[in-house]
PDB file of C-alpha atoms in Angstrom:
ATOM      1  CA  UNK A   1      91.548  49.150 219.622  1.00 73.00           C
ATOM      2  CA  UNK A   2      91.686  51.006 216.203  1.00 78.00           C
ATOM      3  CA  UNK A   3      89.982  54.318 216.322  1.00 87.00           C
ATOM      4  CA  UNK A   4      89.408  56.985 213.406  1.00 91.00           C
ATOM      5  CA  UNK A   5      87.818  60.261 214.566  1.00 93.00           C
ATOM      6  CA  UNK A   6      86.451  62.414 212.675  1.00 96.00           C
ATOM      7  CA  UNK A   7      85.660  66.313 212.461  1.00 96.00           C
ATOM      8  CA  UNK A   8      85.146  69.081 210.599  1.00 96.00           C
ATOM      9  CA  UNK A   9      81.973  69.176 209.043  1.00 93.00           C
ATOM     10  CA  UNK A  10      78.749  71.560 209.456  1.00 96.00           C
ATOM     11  CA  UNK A  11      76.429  73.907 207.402  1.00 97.00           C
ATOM     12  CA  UNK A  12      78.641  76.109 204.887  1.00 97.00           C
ATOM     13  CA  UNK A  13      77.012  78.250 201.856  1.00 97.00           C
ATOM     14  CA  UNK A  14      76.952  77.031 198.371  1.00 97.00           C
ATOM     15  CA  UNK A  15      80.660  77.966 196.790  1.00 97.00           C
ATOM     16  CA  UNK A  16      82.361  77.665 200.565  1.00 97.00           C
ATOM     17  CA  UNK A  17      84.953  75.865 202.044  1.00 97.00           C
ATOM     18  CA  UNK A  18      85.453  72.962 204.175  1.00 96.00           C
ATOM     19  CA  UNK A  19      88.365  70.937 205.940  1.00 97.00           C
ATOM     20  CA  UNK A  20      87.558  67.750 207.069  1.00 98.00           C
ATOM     21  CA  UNK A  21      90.365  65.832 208.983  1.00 97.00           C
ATOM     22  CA  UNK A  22      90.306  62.412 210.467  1.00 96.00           C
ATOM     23  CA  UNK A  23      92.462  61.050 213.248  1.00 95.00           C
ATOM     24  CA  UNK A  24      94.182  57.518 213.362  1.00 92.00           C
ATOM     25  CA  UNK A  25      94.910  55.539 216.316  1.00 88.00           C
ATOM     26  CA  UNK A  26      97.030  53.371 213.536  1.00 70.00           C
ATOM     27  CA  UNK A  27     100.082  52.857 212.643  1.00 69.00           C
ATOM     28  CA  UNK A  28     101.753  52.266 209.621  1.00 80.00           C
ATOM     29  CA  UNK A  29      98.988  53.447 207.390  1.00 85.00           C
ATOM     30  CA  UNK A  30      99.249  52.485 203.534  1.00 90.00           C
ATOM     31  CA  UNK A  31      96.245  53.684 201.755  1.00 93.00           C
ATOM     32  CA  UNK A  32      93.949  56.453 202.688  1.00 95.00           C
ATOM     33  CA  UNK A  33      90.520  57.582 200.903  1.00 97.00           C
ATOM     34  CA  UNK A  34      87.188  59.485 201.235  1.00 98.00           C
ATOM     35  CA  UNK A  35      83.586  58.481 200.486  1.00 98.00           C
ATOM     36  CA  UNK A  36      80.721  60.089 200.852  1.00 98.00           C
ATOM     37  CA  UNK A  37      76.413  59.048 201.086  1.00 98.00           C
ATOM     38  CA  UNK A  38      73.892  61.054 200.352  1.00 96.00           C
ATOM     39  CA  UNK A  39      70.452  60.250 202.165  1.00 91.00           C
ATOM     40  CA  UNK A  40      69.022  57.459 200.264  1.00 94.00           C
ATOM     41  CA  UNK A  41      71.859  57.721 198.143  1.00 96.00           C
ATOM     42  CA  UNK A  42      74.761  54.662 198.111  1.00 97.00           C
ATOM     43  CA  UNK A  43      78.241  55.008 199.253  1.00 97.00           C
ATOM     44  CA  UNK A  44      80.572  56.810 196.883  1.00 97.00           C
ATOM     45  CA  UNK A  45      84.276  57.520 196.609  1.00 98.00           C
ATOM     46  CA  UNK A  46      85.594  60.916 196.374  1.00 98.00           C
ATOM     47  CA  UNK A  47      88.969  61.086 197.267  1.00 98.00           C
ATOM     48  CA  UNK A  48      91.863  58.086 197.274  1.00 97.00           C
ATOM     49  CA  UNK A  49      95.788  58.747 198.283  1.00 95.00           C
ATOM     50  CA  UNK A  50      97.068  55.079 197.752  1.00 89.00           C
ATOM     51  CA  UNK A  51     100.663  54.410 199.367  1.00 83.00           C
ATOM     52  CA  UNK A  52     103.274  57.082 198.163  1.00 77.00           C
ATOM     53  CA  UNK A  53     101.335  57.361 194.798  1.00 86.00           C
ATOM     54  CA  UNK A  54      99.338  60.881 193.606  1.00 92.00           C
ATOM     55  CA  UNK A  55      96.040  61.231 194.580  1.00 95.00           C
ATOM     56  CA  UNK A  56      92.865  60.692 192.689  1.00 96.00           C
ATOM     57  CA  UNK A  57      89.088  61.585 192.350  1.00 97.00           C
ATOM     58  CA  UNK A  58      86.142  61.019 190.195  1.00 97.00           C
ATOM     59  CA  UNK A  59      85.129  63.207 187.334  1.00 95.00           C
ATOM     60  CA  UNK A  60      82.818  65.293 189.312  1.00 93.00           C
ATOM     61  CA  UNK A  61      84.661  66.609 192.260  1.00 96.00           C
ATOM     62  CA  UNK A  62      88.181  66.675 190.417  1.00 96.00           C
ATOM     63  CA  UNK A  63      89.568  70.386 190.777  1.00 97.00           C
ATOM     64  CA  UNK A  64      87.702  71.019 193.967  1.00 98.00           C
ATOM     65  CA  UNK A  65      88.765  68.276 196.370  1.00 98.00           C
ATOM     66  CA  UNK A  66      92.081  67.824 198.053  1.00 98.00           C
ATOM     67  CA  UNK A  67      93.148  64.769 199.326  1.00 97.00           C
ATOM     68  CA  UNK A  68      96.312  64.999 201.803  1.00 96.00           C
ATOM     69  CA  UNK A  69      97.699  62.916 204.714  1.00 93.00           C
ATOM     70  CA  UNK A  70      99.931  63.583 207.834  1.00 92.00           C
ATOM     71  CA  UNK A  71     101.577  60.609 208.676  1.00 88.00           C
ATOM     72  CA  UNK A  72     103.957  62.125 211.517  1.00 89.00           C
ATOM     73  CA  UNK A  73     100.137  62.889 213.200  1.00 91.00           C
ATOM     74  CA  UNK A  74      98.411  59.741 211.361  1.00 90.00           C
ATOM     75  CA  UNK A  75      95.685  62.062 210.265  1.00 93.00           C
ATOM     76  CA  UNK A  76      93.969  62.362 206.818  1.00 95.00           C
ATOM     77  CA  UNK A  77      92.359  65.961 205.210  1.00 97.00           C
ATOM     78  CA  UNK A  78      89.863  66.604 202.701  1.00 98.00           C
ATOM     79  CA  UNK A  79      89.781  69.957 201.831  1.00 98.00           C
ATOM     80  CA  UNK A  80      86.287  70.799 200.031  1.00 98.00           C
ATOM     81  CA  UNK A  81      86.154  74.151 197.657  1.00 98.00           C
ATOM     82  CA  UNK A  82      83.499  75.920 195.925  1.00 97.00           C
ATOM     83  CA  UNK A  83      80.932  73.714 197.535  1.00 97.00           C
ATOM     84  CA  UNK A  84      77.450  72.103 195.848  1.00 96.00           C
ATOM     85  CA  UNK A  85      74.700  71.981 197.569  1.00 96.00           C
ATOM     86  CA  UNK A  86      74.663  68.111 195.447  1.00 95.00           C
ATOM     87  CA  UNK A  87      77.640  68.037 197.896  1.00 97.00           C
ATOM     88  CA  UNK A  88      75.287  67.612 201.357  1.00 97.00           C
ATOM     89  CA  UNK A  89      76.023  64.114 202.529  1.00 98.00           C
ATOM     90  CA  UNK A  90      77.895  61.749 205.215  1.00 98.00           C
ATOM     91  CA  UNK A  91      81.444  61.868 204.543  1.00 98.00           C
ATOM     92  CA  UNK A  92      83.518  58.923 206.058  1.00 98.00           C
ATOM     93  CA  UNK A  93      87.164  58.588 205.995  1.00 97.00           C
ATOM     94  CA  UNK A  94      88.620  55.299 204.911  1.00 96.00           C
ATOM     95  CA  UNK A  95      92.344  53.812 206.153  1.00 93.00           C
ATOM     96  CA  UNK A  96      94.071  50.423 204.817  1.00 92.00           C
ATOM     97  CA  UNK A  97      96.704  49.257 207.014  1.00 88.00           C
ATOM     98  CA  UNK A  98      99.434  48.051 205.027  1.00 86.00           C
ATOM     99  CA  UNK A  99      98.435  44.454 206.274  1.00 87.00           C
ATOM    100  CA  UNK A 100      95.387  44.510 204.776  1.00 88.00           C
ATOM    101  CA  UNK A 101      92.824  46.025 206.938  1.00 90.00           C
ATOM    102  CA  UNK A 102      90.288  48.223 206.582  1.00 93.00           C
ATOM    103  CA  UNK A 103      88.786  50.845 208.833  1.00 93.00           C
ATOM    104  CA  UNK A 104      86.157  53.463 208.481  1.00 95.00           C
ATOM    105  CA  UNK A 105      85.411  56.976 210.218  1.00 94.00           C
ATOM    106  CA  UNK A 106      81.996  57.188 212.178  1.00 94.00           C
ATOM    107  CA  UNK A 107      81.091  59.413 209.764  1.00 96.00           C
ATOM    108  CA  UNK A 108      80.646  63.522 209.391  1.00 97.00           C
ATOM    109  CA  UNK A 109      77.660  65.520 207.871  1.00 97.00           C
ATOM    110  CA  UNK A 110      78.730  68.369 205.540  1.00 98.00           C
ATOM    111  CA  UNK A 111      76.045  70.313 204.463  1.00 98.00           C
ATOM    112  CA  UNK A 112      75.380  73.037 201.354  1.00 97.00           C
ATOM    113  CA  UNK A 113      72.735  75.577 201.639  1.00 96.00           C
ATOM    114  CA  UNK A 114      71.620  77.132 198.444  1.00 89.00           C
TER     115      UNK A 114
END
């Protein structure tokens, strides 16, 4: 049974750090992304890492997210600078096999005080 476990998250202070990391039980992983929802909010994408390519992120986290993968541990970072508190949400980790499925994280809260 696939499994993607998440951790991580927690309160930080606006401009703070965070590493959030999420654990495959998959092999032969081809893409690899982050999304994020804000309460009430729909799902967005924040981070993507597709196949041996260079990573990419929307206009307004570019410069403080960081996208990397381990695929010796089948594990997937986001490393989260000079946090927002616009920032608070659920961030879930998403993997692509390189058959064509898709799995998601159970999801980890990251929160910005002001």
């Amino acid at each position: 049974q696939v499994q993607l476990v998440e951790s991580g998250g927690g309160l930080v202070q606006t401009g703070g750090s965070l590493s959030l990391s999420c654990k495959a039980s998959l092999l032969r992983i081809k893409d690899v992304g982050w999304y994020r929802q804000a309460p009430g909010e729909q799902r967005e994408w924040v981070a993507a890492l597709n196949g041996g390519g260079s990573p990419n992120y929307p206009g307004s986290v570019k410069g403080r997210f960081t996208i990397t993968r381990d695929n010796v541990r089948n594990t997937v970072y986001l490393q989260i600078n000079s946090l927002k508190p616009e920032d608070t949400a659920a961030y879930y980790c998403n993997l692509v096999t390189a058959s064509g499925g898709s799995y998601w994280g159970q999801g980890i809260q990251v929160i910005v005080s002001s």
